[in-house]
Coordinates of C-alpha atoms and ligand atoms in Angstrom, one line a residue:
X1 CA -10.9 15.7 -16.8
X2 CA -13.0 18.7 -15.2
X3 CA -11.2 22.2 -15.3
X4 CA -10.2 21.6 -18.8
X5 CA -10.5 24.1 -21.7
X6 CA -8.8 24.9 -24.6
X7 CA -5.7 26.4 -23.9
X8 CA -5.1 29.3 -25.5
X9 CA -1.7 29.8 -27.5
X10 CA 0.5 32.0 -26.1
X11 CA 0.5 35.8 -27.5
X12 CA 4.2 37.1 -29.2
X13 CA 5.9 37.9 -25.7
X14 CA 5.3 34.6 -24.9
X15 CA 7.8 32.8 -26.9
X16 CA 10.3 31.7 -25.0
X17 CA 14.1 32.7 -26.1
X18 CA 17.8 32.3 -24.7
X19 CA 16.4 32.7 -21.0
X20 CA 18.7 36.0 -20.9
X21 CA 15.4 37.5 -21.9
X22 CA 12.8 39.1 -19.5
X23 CA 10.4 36.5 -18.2
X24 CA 7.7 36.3 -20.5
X25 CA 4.5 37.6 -19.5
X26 CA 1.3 35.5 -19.3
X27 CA -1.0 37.3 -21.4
X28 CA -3.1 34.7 -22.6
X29 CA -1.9 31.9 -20.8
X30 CA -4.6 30.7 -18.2
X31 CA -4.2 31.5 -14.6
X32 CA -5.5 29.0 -13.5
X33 CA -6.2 25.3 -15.0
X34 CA -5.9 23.5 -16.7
X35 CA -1.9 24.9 -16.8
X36 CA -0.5 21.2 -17.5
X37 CA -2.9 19.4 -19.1
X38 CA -4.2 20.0 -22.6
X39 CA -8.1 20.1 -23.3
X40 CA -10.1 17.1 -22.4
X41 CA -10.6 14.9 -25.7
X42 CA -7.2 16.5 -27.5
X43 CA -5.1 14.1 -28.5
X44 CA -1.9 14.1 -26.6
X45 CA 0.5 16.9 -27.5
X46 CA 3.2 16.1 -30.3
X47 CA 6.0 18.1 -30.5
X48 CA 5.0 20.7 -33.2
X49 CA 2.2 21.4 -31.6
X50 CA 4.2 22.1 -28.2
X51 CA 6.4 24.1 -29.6
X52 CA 3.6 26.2 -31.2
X53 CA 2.1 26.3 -27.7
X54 CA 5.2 27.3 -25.8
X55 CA 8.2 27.4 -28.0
X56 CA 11.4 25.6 -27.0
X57 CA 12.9 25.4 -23.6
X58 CA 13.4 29.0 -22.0
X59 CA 16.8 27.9 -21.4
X60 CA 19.1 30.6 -18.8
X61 CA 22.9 29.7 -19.7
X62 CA 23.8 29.0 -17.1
X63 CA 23.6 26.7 -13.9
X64 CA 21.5 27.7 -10.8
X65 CA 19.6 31.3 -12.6
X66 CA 16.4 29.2 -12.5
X67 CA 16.4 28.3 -9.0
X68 CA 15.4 32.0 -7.9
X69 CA 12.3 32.1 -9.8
X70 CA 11.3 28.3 -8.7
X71 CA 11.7 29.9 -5.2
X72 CA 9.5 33.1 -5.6
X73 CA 7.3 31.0 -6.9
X74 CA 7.3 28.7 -4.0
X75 CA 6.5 25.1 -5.9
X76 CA 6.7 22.2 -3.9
X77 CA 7.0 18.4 -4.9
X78 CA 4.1 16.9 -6.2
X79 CA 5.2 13.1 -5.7
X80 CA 3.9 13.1 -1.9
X81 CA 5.8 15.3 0.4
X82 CA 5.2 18.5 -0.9
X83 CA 9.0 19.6 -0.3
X84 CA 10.2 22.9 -1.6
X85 CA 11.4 21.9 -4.7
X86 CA 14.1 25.0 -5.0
X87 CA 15.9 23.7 -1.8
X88 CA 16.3 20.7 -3.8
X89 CA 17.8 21.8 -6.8
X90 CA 20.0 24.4 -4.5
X91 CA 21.5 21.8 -3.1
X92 CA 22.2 20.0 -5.8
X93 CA 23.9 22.8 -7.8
X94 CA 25.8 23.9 -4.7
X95 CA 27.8 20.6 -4.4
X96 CA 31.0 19.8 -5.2
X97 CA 32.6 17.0 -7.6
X98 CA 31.4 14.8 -10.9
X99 CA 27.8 16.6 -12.2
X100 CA 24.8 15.6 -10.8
X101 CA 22.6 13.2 -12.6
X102 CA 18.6 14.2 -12.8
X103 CA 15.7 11.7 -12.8
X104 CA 12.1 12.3 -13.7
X105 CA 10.2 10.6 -11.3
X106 CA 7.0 8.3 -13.0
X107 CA 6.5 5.7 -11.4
X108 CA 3.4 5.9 -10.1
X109 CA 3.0 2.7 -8.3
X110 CA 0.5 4.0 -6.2
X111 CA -2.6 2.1 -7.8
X112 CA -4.9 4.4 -6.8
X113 CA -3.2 7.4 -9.1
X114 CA -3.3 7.5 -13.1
X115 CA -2.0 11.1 -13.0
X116 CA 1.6 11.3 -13.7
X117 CA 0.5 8.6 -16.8
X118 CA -2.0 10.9 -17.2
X119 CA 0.6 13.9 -18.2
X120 CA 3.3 11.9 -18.8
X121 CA 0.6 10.9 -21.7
X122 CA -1.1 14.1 -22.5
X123 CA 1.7 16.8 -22.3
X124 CA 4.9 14.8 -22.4
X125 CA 6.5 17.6 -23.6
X126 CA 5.9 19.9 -20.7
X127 CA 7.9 17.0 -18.6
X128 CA 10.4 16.9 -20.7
X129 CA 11.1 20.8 -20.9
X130 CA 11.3 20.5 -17.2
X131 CA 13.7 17.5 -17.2
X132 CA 16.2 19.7 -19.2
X133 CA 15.7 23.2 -17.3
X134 CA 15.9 21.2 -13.5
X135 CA 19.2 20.0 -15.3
X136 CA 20.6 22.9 -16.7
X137 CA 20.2 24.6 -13.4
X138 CA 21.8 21.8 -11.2
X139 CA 24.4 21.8 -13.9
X140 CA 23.7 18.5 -15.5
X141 CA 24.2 17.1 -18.5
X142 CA 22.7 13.2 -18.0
X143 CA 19.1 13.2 -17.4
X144 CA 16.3 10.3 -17.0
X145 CA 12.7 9.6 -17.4
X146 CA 11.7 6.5 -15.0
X147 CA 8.4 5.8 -16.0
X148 CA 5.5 3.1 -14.8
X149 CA 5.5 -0.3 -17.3
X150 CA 3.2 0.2 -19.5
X151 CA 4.1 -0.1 -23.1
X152 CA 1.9 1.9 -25.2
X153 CA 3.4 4.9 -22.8
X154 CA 7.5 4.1 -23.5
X155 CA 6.9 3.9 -27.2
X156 CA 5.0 7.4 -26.7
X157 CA 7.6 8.4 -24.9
X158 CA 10.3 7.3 -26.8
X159 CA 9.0 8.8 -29.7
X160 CA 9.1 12.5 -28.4
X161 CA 12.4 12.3 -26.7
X162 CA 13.8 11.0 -30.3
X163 CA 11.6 14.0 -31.8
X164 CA 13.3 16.8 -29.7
X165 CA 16.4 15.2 -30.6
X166 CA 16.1 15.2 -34.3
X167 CA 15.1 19.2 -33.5
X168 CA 18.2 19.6 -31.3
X169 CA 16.1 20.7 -28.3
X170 CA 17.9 19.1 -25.5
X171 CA 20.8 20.1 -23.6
X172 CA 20.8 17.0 -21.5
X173 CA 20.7 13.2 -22.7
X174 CA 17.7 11.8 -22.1
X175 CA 17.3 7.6 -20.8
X176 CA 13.9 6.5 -20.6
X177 CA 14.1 3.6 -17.6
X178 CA 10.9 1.4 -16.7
X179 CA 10.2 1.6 -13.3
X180 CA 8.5 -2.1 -12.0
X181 CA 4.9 -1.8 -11.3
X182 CA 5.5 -2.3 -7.6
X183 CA 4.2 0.3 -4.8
X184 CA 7.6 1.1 -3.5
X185 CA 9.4 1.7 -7.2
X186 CA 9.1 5.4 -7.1
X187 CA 10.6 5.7 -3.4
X188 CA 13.7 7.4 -4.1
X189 CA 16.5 5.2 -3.2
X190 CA 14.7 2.3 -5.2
X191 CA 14.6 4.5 -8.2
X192 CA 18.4 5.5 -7.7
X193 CA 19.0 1.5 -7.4
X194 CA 16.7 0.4 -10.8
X195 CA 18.3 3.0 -12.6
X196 CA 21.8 2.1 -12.5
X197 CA 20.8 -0.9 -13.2
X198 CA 19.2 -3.2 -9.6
X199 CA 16.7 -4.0 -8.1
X200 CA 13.5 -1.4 -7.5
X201 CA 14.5 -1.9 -3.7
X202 CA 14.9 0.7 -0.9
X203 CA 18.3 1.1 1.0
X204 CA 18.7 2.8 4.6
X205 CA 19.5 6.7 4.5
X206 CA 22.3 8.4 4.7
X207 CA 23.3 8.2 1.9
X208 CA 20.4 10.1 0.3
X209 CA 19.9 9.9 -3.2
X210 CA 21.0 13.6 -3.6
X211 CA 24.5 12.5 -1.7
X212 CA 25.2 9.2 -3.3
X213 CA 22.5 8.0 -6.2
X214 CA 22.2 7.0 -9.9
X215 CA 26.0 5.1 -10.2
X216 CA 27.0 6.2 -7.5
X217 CA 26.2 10.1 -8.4
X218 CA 24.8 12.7 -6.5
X219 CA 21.0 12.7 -8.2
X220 CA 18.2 15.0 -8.1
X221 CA 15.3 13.2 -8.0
X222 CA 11.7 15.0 -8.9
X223 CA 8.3 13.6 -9.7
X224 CA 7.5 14.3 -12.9
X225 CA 4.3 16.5 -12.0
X226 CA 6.8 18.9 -10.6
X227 CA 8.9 19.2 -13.8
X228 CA 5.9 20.1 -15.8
X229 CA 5.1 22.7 -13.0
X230 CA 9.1 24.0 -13.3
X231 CA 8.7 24.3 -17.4
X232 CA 5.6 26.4 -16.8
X233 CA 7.5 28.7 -14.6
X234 CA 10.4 28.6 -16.1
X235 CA 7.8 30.3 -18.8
X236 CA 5.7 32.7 -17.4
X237 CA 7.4 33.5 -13.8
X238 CA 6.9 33.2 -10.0
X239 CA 3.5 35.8 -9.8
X240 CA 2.0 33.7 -12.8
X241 CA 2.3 30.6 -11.1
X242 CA 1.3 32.0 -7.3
X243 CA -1.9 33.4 -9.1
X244 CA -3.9 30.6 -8.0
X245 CA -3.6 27.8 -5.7
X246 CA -3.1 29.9 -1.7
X247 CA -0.5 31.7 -0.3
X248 CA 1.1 29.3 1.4
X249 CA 0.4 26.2 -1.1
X250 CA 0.5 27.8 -4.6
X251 CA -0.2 26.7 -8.1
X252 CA -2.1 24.0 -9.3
X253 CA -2.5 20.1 -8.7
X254 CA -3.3 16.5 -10.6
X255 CA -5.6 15.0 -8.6
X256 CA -7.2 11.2 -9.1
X257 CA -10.4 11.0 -8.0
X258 CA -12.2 7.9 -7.0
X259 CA -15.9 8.9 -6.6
X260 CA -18.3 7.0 -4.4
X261 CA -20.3 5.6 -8.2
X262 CA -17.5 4.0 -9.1
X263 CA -16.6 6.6 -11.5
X264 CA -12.6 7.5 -11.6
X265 CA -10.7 10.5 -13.3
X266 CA -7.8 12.5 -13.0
X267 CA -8.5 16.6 -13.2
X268 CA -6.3 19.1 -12.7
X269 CA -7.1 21.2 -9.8
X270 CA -5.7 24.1 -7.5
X271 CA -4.8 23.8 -4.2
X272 CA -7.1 25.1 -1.4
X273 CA -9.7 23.8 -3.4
X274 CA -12.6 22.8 -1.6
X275 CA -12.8 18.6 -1.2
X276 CA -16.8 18.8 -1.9
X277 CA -16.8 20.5 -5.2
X278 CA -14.1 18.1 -6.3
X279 CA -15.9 14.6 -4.9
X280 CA -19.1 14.1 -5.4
X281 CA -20.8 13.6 -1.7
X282 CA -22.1 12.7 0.4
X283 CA -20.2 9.3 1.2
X284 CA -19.2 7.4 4.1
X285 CA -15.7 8.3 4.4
X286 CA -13.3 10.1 2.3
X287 CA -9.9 8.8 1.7
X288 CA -7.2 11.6 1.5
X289 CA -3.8 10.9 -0.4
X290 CA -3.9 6.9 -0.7
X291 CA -2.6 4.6 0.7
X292 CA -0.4 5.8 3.0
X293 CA -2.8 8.3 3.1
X294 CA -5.6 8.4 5.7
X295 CA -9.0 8.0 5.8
X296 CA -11.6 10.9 6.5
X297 CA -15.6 11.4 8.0
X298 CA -17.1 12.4 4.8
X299 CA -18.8 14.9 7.1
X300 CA -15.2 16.4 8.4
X301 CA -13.7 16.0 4.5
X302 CA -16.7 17.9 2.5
X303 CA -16.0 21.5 4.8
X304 CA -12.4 21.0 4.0
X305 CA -9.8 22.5 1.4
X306 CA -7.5 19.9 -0.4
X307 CA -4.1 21.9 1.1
X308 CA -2.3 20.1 4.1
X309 CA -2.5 23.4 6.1
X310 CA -5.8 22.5 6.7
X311 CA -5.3 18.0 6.6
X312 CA -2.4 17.9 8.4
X313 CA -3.8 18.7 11.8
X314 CA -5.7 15.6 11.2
X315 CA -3.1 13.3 10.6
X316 CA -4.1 13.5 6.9
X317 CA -2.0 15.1 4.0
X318 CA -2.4 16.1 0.4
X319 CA -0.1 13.6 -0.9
X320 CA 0.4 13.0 -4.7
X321 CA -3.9 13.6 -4.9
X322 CA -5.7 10.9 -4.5
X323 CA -8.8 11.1 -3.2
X324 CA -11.5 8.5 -2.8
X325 CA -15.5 8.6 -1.6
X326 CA -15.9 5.0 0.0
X327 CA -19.5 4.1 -1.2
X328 CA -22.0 4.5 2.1
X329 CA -23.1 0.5 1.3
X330 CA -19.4 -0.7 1.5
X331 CA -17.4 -1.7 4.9
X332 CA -14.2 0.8 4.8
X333 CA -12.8 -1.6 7.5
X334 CA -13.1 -4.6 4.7
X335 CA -11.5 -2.1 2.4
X336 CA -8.5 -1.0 4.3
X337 CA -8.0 -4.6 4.9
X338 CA -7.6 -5.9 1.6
X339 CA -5.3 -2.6 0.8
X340 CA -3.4 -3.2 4.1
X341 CA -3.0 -6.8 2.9
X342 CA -1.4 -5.6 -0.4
X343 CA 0.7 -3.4 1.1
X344 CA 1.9 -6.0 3.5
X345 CA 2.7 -8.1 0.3
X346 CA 4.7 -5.5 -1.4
X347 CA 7.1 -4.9 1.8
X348 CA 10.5 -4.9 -0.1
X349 CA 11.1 -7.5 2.5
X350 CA 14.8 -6.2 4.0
X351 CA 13.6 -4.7 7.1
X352 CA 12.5 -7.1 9.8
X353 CA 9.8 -5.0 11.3
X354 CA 8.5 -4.7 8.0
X355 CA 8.9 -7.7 6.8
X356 CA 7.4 -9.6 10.1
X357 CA 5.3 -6.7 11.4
X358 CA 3.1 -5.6 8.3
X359 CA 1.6 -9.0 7.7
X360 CA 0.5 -9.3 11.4
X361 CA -0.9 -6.2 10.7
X362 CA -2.8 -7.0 8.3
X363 CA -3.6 -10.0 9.9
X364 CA -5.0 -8.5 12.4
X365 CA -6.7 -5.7 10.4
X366 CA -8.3 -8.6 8.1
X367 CA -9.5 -10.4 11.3
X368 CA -11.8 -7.2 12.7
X369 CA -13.0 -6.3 9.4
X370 CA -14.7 -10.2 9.7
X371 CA -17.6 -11.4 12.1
X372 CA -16.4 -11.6 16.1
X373 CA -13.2 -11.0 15.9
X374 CA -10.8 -12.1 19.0
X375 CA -10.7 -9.4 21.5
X376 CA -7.1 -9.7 21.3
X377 CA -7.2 -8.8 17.5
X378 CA -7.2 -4.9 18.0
X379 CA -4.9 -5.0 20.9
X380 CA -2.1 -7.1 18.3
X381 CA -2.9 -4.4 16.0
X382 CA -2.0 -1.4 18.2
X383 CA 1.1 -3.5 19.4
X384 CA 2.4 -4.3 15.6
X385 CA 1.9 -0.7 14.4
X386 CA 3.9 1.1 17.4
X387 CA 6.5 -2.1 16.8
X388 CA 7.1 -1.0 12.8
X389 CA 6.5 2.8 13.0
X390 CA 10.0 4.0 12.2
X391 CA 11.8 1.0 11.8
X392 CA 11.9 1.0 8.0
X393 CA 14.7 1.7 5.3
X394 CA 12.0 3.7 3.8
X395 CA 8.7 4.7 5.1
X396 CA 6.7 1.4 3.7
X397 CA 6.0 0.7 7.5
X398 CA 4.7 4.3 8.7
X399 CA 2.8 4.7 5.7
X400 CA 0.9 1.8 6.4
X401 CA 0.5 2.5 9.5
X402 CA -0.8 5.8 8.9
X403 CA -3.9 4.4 6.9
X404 CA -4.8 1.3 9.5
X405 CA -4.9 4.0 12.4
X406 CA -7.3 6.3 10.4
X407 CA -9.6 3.4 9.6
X408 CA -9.5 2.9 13.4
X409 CA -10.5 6.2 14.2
X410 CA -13.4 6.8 11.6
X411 CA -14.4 3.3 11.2
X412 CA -15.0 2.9 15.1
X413 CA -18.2 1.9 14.9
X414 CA -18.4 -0.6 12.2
X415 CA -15.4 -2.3 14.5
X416 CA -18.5 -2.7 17.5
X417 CA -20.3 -4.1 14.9
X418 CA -18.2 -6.6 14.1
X419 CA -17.5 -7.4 17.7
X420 CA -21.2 -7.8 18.1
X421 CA -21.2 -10.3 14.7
X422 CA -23.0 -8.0 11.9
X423 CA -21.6 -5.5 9.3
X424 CA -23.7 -2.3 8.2
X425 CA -22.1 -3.0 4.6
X426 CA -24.9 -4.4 1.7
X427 CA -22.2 -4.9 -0.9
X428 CA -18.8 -6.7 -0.4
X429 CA -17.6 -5.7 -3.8
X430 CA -14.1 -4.2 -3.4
X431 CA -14.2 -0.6 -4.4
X432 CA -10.7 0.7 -4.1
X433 CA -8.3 0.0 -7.4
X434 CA -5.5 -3.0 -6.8
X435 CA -3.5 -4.4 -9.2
X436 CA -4.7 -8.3 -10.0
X437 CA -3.4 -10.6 -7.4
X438 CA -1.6 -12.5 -10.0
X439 CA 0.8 -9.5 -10.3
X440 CA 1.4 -9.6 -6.8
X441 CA 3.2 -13.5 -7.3
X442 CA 5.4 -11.5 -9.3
X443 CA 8.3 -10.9 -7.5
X444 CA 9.8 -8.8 -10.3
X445 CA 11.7 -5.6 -8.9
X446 CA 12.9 -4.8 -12.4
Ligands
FMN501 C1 7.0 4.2 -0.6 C2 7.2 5.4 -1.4 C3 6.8 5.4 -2.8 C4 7.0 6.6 -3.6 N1 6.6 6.6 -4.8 C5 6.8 7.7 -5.6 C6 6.3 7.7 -7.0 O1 5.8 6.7 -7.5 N2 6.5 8.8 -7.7 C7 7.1 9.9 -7.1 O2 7.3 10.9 -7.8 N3 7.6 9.9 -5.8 C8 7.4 8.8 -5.1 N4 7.8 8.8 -3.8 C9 8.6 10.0 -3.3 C10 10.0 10.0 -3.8 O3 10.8 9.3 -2.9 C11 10.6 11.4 -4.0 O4 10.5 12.0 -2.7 C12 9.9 12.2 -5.0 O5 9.9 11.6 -6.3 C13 10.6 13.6 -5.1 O6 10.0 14.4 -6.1 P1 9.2 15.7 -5.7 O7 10.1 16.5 -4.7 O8 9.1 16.4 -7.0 O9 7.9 15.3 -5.1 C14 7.6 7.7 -3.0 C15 8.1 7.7 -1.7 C16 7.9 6.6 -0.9 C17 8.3 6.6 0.6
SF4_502 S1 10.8 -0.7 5.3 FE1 9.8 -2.4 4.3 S2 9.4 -1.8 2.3 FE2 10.9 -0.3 3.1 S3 12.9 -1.2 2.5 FE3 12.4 -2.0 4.5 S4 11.4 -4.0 4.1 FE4 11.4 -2.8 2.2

């Protein structure tokens, strides 16, 4: 992890009462990070040693008093879209009939991130204490943690939420839920299914998961990044948070970075922060947000800020923070293919576009990143990605879409290579992470 140092516990103000208290000030609390995650080569934080940090929960008693202060400070969702995260719980609290039920969002099936395992490992705690304020001010009394398979992470996790238990911490019940190591399990309606007890599947919107989610209750559903992010403001208020990061995109970020030696890590970053002092380049290309992210001229991503201010003009966006720095001797058309082709296999399979579209797609894709391809190839391409854009329960499709029509774009020459019969690449080995294809014949949804 770069950008970590010991973090420093918090001075006498900084212990966190009743929440009718005046927010406590930040002396001694670092501006900027690492905010979430504790010092590289800790060991993960137990509760004790939370509580010394930050003392228990700055509860407010009462529904909807946090919601100001998560406004002010102007946090957005760290799971992908980057939506306001106080419009979010607003809505929730302002709604009528049975309480709401709140989810933790961690399950990471993009393979390409390791960083809500990362501080769902490290700083568990900091998730949790979020989990309880985000209910508290939507008025909530059920909460859950839907986490990534892994089990040397639930019995972690297990462990702390029986901890703060046994210390009569929480407000809200706490479930931990495994969320199927399948790209679309964190998509929000898929989550609202496995928890109440389905399939990991996707359903057409309305309803929403806020109107109709978790048994049938309205849920608020927030990656788990974000919590950590609310339990820190909840803490030390809207100016400590907007003290780094930019105006417009405050705070700080997990970002996993994939650099172009093979080397992979997760660091905890602000946003605004310039791409080249977080990748190490040069590189061919750069890919921005995974993978239904979009692919980037190393030249174009080194003079560029990680904040989508700056990527979304260019069809790219910060996404849940991956970044990747495709090696120069590797063919990123090659590479997109085989992720193309995994994403194709992971279509939740309900939608016909999706279903029949993506594997054309990546058909197609597969057939230009090989020797003299059929002329045809690209134009079946450009047909089956306007045919699927849109046409999805979720945005599976346009996601994947997104990604092939980057590698178009920056990978332009390599595809006249190809069509002449020769590739620039001197290594085929595959560089970006996928799960083992035996995983893939698992059609497990649970
Ligand atoms: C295909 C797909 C996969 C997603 N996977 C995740 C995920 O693994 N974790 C996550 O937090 N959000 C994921 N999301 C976003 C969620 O639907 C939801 O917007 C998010 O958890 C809300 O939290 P936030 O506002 O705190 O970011 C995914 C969305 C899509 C379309
Ligand atoms: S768009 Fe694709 S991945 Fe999404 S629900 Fe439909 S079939 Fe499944």
């Amino acid at each position: 992890m770069t950008h970590s140092a010991t973090l420093p516990m918090p001075g006498p103000g900084q212990r966190p009462g009743d929440g009718r208290q005046p927010l406590a000030r930040h002396d001694g609390y670092p501006d900027g990070p690492p905010r979430l995650m504790p010092a590289h080569g800790t060991d993960p934080a137990g509760l004790a040693e939370h509580l010394g940090r930050f003392g228990p929960p700055p509860y407010r008693g009462g529904a909807r008093r946090l919601i100001g202060e998560v406004e002010a400070a102007g946090l957005t969702g760290r799971g992908g879209a980057a939506f306001p995260t106080y419009r979010k719980l607003a809505a929730m609290a302002a709604g009528n009939g049975p309480a709401p039920v709140v989810v933790g969002n961690g399950a990471e099936g993009e393979p390409a991130s390791s960083k809500d395992k990362a501080l769902l490992w490290y700083s568990p705690h900091l998730v949790l204490d979020g989990l309880q304020l985000a209910a508290e001010a939507v008025g909530s009394a059920a909460a859950g943690l839907y986490v990534h398979r892994n089990p040397r992470l639930h019995e972690r996790l297990a462990a702390a939420i029986a901890d703060r238990a046994a210390a009569g911490l929480d407000a809200a019940q706490v479930e931990l839920i495994e969320a199927p190591p399948r790209f679309l399990a964190g998509e929000e309606s898929a989550l609202a299914s496995r928890v109440s007890g389905g399939l990991a599947l996707p359903r057409f919107k309305p309803p929403r998961a806020s109107q109709r989610g978790v048994a049938g209750r309205r849920t608020l559903v927030q990656n788990v990044e974000t919590l950590a992010h609310l339990a820190l403001i909840a803490r030390y208020g809207a100016a400590w948070f907007r003290s780094t990061g930019t105006p417009d995109e405050p705070g700080s970020m997990l970002a996993t970075l994939h650099q172009a030696d093979g080397r992979t890590g997760v660091v905890e970053t602000t946003l605004g922060t310039p791409i080249a002092s977080l990748l190490r380049l040069p590189a061919q290309a750069v890919l921005v947000g995974g993978y239904h992210g979009a692919w980037l001229p190393a030249g174009q991503a080194e003079l560029l800020p990680l904040a989508n201010a700056a990527l979304r003009p260019l069809g790219a966006a910060v996404g849940a923070g991956v970044l990747a720095a495709l090696p120069a001797d590797r063919c990123g058309l090659a590479e997109t293919a085989r992720v193309v082709r995994y994403l194709a296999l992971e279509s939740a399979g309900q939608c016909g576009p999706c279903f029949n579209g993506l594997p054309r797609i990546a058909g197609a894709l597969a057939e230009l990143a090989g020797p003299r391809p059929r002329p045809q190839a690209m134009a079946d391409l450009e047909r089956w990605s306007g045919l699927v854009t849109g046409r999805g329960a979720c945005h599976h499709p346009d996601g994947t879409v997104r990604l092939v029509r980057s590698a178009l774009r920056v990978f332009a020459p390599e595809i006249d290579h190809h069509a002449h019969g020769y590739c620039t690449a001197a290594s085929s080995q595959p560089f970006l992470p996928l799960p083992a294809e035996t995983a893939l014949d698992d059609a497990d949804w649970k």
